[in-house]
Tab-separated table of C-alpha atoms in Angstrom:
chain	number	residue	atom	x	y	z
X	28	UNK	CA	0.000	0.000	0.000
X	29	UNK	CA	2.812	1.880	0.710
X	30	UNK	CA	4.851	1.748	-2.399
X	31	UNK	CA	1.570	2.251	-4.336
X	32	UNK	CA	0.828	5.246	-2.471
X	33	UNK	CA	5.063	6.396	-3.305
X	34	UNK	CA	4.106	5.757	-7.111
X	35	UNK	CA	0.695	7.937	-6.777
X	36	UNK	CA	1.835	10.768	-5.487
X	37	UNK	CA	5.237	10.930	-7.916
X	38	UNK	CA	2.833	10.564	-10.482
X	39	UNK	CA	0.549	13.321	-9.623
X	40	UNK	CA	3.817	15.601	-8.737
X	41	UNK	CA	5.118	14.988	-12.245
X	42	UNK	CA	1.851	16.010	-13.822
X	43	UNK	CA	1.130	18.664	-11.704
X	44	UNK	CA	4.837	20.340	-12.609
X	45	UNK	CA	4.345	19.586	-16.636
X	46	UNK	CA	0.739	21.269	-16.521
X	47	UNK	CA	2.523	24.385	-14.712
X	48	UNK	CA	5.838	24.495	-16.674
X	49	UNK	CA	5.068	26.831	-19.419
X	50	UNK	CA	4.378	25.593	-22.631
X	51	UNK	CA	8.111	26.414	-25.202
X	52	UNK	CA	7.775	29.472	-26.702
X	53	UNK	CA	7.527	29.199	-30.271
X	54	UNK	CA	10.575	30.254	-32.798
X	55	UNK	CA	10.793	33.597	-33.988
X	56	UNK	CA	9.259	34.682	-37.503
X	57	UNK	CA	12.775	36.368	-39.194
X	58	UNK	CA	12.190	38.897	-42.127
X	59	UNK	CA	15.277	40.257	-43.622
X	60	UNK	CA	15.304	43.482	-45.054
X	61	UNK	CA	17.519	44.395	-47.717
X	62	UNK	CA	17.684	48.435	-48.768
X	63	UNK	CA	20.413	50.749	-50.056
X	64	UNK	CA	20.242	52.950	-47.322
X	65	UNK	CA	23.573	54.476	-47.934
X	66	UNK	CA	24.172	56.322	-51.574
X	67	UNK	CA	22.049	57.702	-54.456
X	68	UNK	CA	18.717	56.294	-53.843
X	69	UNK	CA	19.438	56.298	-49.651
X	70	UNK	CA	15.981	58.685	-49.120
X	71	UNK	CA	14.120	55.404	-51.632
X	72	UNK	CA	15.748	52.728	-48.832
X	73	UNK	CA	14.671	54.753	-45.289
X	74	UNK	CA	11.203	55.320	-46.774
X	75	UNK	CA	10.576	51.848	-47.381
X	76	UNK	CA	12.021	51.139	-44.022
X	77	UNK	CA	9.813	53.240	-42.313
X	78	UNK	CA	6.661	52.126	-44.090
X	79	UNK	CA	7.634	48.515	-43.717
X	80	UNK	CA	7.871	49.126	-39.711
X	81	UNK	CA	5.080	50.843	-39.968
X	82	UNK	CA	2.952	48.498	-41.554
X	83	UNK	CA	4.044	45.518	-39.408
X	84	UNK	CA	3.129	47.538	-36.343
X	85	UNK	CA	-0.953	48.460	-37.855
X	86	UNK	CA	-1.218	45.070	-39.155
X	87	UNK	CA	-0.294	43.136	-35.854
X	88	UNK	CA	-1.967	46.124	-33.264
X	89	UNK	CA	1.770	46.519	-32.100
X	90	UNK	CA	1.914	43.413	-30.941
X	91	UNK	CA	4.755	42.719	-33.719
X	92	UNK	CA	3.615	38.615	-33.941
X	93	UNK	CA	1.548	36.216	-35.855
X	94	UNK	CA	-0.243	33.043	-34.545
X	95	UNK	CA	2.017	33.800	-31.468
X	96	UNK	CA	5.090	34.014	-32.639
X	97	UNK	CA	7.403	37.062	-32.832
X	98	UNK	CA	8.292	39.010	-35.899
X	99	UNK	CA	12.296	39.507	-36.029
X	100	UNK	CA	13.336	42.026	-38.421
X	101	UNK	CA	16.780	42.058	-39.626
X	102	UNK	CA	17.976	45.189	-41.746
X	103	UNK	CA	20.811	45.223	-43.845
X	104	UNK	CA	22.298	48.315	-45.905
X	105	UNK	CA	23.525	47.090	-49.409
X	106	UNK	CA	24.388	50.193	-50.486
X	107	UNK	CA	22.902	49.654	-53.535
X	108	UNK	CA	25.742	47.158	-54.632
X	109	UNK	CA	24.548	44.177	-56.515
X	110	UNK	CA	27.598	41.948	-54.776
X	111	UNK	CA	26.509	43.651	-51.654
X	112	UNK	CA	23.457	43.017	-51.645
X	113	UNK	CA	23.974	39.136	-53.073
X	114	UNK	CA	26.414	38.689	-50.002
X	115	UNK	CA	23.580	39.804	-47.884
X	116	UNK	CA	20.444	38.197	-48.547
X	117	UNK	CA	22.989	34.508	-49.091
X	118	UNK	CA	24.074	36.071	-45.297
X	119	UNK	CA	20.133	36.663	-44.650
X	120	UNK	CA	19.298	32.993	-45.443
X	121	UNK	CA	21.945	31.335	-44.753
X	122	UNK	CA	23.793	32.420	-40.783
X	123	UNK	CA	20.049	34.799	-39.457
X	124	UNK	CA	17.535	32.260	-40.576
X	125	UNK	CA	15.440	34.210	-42.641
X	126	UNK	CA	12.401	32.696	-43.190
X	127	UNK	CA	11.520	35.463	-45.504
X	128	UNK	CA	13.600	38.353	-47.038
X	129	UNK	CA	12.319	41.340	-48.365
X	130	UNK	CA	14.245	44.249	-50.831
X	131	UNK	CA	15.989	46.203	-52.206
X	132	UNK	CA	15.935	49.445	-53.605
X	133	UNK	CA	18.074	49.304	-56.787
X	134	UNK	CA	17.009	47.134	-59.651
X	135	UNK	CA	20.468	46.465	-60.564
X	136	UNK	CA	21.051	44.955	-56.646
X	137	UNK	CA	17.726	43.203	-56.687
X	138	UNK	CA	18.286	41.085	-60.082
X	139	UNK	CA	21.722	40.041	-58.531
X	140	UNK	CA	19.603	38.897	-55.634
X	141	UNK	CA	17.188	36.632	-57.758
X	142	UNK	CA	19.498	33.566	-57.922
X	143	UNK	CA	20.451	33.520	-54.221
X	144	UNK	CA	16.819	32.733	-53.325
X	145	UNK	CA	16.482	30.222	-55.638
X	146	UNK	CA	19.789	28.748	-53.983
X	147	UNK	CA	18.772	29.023	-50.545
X	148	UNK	CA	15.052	27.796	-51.906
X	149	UNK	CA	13.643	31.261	-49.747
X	150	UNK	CA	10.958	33.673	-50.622
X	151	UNK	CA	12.239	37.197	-51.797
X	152	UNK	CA	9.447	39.840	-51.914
X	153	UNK	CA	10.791	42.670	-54.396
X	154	UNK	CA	10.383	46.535	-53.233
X	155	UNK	CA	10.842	48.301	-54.127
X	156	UNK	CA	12.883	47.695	-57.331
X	157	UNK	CA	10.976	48.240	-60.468
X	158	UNK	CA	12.796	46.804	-63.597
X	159	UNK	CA	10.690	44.538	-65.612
X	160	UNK	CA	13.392	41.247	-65.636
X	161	UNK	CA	12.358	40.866	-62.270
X	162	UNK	CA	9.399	39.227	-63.136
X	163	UNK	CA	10.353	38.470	-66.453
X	164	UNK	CA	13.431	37.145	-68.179
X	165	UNK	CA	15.422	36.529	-64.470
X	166	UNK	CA	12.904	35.770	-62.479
X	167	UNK	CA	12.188	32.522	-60.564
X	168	UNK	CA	9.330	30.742	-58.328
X	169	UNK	CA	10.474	32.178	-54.712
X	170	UNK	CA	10.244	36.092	-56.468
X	171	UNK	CA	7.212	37.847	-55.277
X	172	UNK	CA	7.267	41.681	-56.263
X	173	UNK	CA	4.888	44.086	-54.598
X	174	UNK	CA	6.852	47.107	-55.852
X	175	UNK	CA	5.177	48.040	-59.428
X	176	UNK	CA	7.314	47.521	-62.511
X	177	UNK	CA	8.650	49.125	-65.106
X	178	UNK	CA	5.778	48.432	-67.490
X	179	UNK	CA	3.099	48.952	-65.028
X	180	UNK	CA	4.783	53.152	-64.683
X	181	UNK	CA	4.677	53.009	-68.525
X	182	UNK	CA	0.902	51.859	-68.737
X	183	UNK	CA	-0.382	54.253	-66.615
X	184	UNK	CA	1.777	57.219	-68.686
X	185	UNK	CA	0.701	55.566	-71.686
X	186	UNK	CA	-3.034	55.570	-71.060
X	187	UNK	CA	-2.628	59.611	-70.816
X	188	UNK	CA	-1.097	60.495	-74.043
X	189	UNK	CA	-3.203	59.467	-77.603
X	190	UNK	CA	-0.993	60.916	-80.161
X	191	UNK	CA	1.386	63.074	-80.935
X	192	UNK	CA	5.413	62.683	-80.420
X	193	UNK	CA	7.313	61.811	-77.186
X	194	UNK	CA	11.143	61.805	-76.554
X	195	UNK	CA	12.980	60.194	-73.074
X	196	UNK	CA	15.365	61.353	-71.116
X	197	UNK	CA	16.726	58.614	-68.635
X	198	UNK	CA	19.705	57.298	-66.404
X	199	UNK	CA	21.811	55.643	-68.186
X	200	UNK	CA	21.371	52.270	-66.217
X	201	UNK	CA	19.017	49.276	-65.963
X	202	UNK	CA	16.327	51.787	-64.338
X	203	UNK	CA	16.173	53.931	-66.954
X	204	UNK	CA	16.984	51.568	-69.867
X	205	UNK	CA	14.452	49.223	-68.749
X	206	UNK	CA	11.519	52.528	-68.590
X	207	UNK	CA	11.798	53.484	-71.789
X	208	UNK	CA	11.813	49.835	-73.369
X	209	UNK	CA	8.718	49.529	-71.379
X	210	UNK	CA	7.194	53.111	-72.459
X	211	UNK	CA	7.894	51.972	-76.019
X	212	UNK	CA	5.319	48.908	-76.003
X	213	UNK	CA	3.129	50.419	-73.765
X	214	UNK	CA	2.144	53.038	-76.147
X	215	UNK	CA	1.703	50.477	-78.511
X	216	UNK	CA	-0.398	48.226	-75.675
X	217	UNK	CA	-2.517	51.055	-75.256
X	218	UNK	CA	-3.392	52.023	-78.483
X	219	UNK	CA	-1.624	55.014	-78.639
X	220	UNK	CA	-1.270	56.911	-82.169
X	221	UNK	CA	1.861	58.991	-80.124
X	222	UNK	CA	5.472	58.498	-81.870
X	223	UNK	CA	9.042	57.983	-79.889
X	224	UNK	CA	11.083	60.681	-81.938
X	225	UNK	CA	14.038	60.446	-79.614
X	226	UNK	CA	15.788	58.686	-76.625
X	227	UNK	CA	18.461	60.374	-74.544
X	228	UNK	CA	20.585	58.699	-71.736
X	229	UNK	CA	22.505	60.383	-69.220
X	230	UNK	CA	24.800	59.364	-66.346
X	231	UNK	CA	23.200	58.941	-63.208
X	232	UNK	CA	25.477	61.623	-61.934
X	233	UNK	CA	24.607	64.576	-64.409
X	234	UNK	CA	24.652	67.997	-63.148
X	235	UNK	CA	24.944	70.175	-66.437
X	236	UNK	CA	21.944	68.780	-69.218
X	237	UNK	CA	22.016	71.708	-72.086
X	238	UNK	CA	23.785	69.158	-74.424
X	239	UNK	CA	21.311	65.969	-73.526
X	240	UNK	CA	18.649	68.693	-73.629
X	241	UNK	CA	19.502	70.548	-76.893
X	242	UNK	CA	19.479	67.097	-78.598
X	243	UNK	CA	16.028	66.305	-77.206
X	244	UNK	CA	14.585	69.864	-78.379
X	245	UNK	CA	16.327	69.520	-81.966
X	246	UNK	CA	14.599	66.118	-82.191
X	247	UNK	CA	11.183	67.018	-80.956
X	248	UNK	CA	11.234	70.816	-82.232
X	249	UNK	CA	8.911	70.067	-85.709
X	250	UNK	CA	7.302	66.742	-85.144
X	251	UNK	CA	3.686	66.707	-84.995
X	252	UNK	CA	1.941	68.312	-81.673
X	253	UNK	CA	1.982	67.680	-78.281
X	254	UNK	CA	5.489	66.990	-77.971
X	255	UNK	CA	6.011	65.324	-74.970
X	256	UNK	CA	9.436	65.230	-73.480
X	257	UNK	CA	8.832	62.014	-70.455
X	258	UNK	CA	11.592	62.237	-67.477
X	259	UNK	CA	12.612	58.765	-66.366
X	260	UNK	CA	15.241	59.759	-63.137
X	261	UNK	CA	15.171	58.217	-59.822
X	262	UNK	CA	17.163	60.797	-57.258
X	263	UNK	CA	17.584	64.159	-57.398
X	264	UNK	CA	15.128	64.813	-60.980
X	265	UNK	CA	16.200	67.500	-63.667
X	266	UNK	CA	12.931	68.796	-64.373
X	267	UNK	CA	13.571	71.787	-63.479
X	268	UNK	CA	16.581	72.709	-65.040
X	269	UNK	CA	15.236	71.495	-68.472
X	270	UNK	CA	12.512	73.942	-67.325
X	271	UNK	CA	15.462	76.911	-67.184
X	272	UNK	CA	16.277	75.787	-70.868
X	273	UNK	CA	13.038	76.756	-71.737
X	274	UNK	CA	11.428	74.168	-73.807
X	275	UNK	CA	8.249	75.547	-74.596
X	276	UNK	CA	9.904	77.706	-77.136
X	277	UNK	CA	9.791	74.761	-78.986
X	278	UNK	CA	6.343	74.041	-78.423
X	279	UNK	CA	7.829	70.913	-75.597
X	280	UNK	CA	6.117	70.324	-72.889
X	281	UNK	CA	7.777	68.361	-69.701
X	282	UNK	CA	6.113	64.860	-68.448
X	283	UNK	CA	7.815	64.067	-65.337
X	284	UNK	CA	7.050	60.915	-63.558
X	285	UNK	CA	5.572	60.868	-59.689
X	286	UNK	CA	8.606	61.335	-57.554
X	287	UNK	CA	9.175	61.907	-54.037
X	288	UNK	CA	7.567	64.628	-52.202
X	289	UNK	CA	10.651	66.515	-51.380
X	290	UNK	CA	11.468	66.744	-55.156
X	291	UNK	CA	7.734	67.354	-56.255
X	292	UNK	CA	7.255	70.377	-54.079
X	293	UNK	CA	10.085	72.145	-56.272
X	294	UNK	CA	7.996	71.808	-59.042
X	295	UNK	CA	5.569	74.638	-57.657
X	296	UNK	CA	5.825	76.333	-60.730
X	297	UNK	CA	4.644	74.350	-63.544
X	298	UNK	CA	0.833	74.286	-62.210
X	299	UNK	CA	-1.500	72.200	-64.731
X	300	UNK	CA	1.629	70.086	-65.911
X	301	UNK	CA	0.254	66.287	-65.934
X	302	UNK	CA	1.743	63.129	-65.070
X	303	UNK	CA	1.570	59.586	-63.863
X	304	UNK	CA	2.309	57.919	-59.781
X	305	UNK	CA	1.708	54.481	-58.189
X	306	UNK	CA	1.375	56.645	-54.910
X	307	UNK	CA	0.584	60.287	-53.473
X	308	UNK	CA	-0.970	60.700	-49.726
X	309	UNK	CA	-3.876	62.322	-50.822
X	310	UNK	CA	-5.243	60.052	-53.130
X	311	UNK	CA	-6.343	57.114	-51.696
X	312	UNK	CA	-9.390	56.683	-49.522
X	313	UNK	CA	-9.506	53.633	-47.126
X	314	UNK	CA	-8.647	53.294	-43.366
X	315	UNK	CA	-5.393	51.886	-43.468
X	316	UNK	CA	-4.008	54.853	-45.643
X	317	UNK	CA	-5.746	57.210	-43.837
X	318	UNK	CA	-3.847	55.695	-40.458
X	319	UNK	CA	-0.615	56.080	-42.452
X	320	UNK	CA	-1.220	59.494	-42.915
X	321	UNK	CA	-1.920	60.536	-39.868
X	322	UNK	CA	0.142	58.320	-37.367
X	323	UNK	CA	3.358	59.097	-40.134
X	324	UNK	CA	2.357	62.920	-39.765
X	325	UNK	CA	2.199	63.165	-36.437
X	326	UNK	CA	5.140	61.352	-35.987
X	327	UNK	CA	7.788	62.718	-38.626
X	328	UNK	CA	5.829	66.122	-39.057
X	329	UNK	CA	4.982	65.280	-43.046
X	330	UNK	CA	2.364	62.911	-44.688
X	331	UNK	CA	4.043	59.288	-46.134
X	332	UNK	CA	5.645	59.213	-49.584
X	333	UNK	CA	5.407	56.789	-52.202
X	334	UNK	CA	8.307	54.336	-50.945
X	335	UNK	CA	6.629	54.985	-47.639
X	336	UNK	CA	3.606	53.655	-49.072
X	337	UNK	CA	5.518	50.573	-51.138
X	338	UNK	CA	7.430	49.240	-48.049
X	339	UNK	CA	3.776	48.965	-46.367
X	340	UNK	CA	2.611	47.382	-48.823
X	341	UNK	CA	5.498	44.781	-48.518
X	342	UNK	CA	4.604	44.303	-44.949
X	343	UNK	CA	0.782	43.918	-45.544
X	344	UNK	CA	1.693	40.844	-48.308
X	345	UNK	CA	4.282	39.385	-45.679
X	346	UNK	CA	1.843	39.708	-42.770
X	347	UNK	CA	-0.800	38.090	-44.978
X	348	UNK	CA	1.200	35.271	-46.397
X	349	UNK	CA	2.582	34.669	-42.561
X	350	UNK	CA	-0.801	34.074	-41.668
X	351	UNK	CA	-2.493	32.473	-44.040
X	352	UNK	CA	0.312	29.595	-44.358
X	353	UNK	CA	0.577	29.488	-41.054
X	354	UNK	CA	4.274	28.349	-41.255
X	355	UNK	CA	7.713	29.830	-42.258
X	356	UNK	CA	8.050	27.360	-44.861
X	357	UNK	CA	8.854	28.121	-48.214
X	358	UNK	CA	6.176	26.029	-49.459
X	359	UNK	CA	3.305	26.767	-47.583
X	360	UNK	CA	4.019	30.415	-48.437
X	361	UNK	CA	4.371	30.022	-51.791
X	362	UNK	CA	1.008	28.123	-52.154
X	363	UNK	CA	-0.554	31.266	-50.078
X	364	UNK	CA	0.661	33.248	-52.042
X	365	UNK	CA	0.020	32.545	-55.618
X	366	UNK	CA	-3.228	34.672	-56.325
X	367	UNK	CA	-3.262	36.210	-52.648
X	368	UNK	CA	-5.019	39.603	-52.163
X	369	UNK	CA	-3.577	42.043	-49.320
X	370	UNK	CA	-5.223	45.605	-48.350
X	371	UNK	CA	-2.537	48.217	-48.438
X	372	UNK	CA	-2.863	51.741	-48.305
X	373	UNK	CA	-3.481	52.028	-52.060
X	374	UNK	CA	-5.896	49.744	-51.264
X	375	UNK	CA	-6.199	45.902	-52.620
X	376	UNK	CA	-3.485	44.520	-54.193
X	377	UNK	CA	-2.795	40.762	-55.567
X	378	UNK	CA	-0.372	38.642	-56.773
X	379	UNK	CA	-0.570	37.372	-60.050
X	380	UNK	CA	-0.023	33.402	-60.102
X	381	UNK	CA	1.784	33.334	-63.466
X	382	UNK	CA	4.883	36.093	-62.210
X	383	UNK	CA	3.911	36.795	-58.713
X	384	UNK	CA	3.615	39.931	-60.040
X	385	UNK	CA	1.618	42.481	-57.767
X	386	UNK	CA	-1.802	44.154	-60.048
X	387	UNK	CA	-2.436	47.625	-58.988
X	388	UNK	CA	-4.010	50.584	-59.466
X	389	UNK	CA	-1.811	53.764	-60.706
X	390	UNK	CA	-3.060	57.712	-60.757
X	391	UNK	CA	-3.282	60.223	-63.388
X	392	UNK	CA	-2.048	63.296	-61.731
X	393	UNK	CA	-1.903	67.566	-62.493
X	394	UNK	CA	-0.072	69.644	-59.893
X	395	UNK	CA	-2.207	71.984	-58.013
X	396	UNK	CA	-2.228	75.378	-58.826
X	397	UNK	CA	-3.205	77.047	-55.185
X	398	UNK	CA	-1.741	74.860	-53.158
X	399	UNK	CA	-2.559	75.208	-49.222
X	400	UNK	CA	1.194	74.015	-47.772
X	401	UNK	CA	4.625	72.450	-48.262
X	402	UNK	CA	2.862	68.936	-49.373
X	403	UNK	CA	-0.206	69.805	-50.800
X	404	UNK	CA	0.867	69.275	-54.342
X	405	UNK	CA	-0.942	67.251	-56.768
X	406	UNK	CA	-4.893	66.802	-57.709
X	407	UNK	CA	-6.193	63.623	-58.819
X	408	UNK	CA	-7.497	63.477	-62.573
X	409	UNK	CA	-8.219	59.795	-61.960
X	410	UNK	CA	-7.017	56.408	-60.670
X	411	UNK	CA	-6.163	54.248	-63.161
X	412	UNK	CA	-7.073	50.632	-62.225
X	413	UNK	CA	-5.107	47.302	-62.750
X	414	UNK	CA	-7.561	46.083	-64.997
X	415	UNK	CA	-6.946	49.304	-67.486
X	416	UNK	CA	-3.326	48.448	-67.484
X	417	UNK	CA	-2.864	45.649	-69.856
X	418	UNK	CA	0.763	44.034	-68.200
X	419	UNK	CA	2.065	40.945	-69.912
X	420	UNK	CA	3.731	38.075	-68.170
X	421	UNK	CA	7.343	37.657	-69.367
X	422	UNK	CA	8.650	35.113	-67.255
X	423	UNK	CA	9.117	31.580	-68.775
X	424	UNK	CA	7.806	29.325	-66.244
């Protein structure tokens, strides 16, 4: 009776001690983030920083977990170096963990990153890198982008011009290369009767453009009206100095693309000039952009730009896939994945099963005329939505 007593009350001691041991904690969630937060595009990289913190805090009520397990972020500066930025996200996967990895800002940095995840067999979410062999001619099955593309900017500026004759001027590097390849077919995609007179490319670095310029006005100068000159230039944009040069003497009239709002608020002058952005503050109407707005306002005393806006959206489709698979693994994301719709604050996007391409919306924009402060800068003529932009799948899967 004795020993069976013993054996009782082990037994109950042992149970008693497993029910009150706390159950392990589950492993961390890792996300590495990849941006060139040092050099030319360095404002592009702390923006999407900033909206990718952002984003993980609104979509997880600050808890910063999913399914009870803690979100890790890892950031890593690649300087915009394509062997940089291959060393890190092999450094990403390979010694943090990663289950996930998410960058980086320059398209030359993020196609050198393509074949490390299909090494280390790891999703890669692209933003906010735009050039179209991303999810085309380099791209492979653990590529997600939620950054738009090339092609998807040249739709939207496209869908706004029916005829007449357009030249480019663009950086002299896969960015700009890659634009005006994809303006090219998109006015042919959208029916446009508009003609490309001229291209011009210029070094990233150029200060001084009355030569690139003068070629561009001797081009355009007699070719049948409106003569469109588009600006392709990510950093510090030329638009107005082209302006000093005085164009419209030549009947020219500047396109710029949507830039960021430090840049756009120089442009002040050119009231009624038109263009094309995947992103402006003001736009959008939905909850989660108007919590962007005001949470990033209050707390870095000026509304969210676009890369603000992209690296949220980044978070939003990790969050998402996170949840919906229910695992790190590479598989179970992928199969979330393919087709998945996320909120963002442009509102819905999804990812296209045949290039895990992100559809869209993009906005036709004018700059304001009276404009009531610093970042009060552009009207809406109308959002464009995915299903008006006509993007064909280039990848050969």
């Amino acid at each position: 009776m004795y020993k069976l007593n013993t054996l009782a009350a082990t037994v109950l001691a042992t149970l008693a001690t497993s029910l009150a041991a706390p159950a392990m904690a589950a492993a961390d969630l890792k996300i590495a983030l990849i941006a060139g937060k040092t050099g030319i595009l360095e404002t592009y990289a702390k923006e999407t920083e900033t909206g990718f913190m952002m984003g993980l805090e609104y979509l997880t009520g600050g808890k910063m977990e999913i399914n009870g397990r803690k979100l890790k972020v890892i950031v890593k500066d690649d300087q915009s170096k394509p062997d940089l930025g291959r060393t890190l996200l092999a450094e990403a996967y390979g010694d943090d963990k990663a289950d996930i990895a998410v960058g980086t800002t320059s398209s030359g940095s993020a196609i050198a990153m393509l074949p490390v995840a299909l090494e280390y067999k790891k999703i890669l979410i692209i933003e906010p890198a735009v050039a179209d062999a991303i999810t085309g001619d380099k791209w492979n099955r653990y590529i997600f982008r939620t950054a738009r593309s090339s092609m998807q900017d040249a739709l939207a500026a496209a869908s706004t011009l029916k005829a007449g004759s357009v030249a480019f001027l663009a950086q002299d590097y896969a960015f700009g290369k890659d634009a005006v390849k994809a303006g090219k077919e998109a006015l042919a995609a959208t029916g446009s009767k508009a003609q490309v007179i001229h291209e011009e490319y210029a070094a990233q670095n150029t200060t001084d453009f009355t030569a690139p310029a003068q070629r561009i006005f001797d081009a355009l100068k007699n070719k049948p009206e409106p003569r469109l000159l588009q600006i392709v230039w990510a950093g510090p944009n030329p638009m107005n100095k082209l302006a000093d040069m005085k164009p419209e003497r030549y009947g020219i009239i500047l396109s710029p693309g949507g830039n960021i709002l430090p840049v756009m608020k120089t442009w002040k002058n050119f009231a009624g000039t038109q263009g094309t952005i995947f992103y402006y503050h003001g736009f959008p109407k939905n909850k989660m952009n108007d919590w962007l707005v005001a949470e990033h306002s209050k707390r870095y005393k000026a509304p969210p730009d676009m890369f603000t806006a992209g690296g949220f959206a980044a978070a939003s489709a990790v969050v998402t896939a996170l949840t919906k698979a229910n695992s790190g693994d590479t598989e179970k994301l992928i199969t979330a994945m393919e087709g998945m719709e996320f909120d963002t604050p442009k509102g819905k996007m999804s990812f296209r099963k045949e290039d895990h391409q992100a559809l869209q919306s993009m906005y036709h924009f004018k700059i304001k005329k009276d404009q009531k402060n610093e970042w009060d800068l552009l009207e809406l003529v109308r959002e464009i939505p995915a299903s008006e932009l006509p993007l064909p799948v280039r990848n050969k899967r």
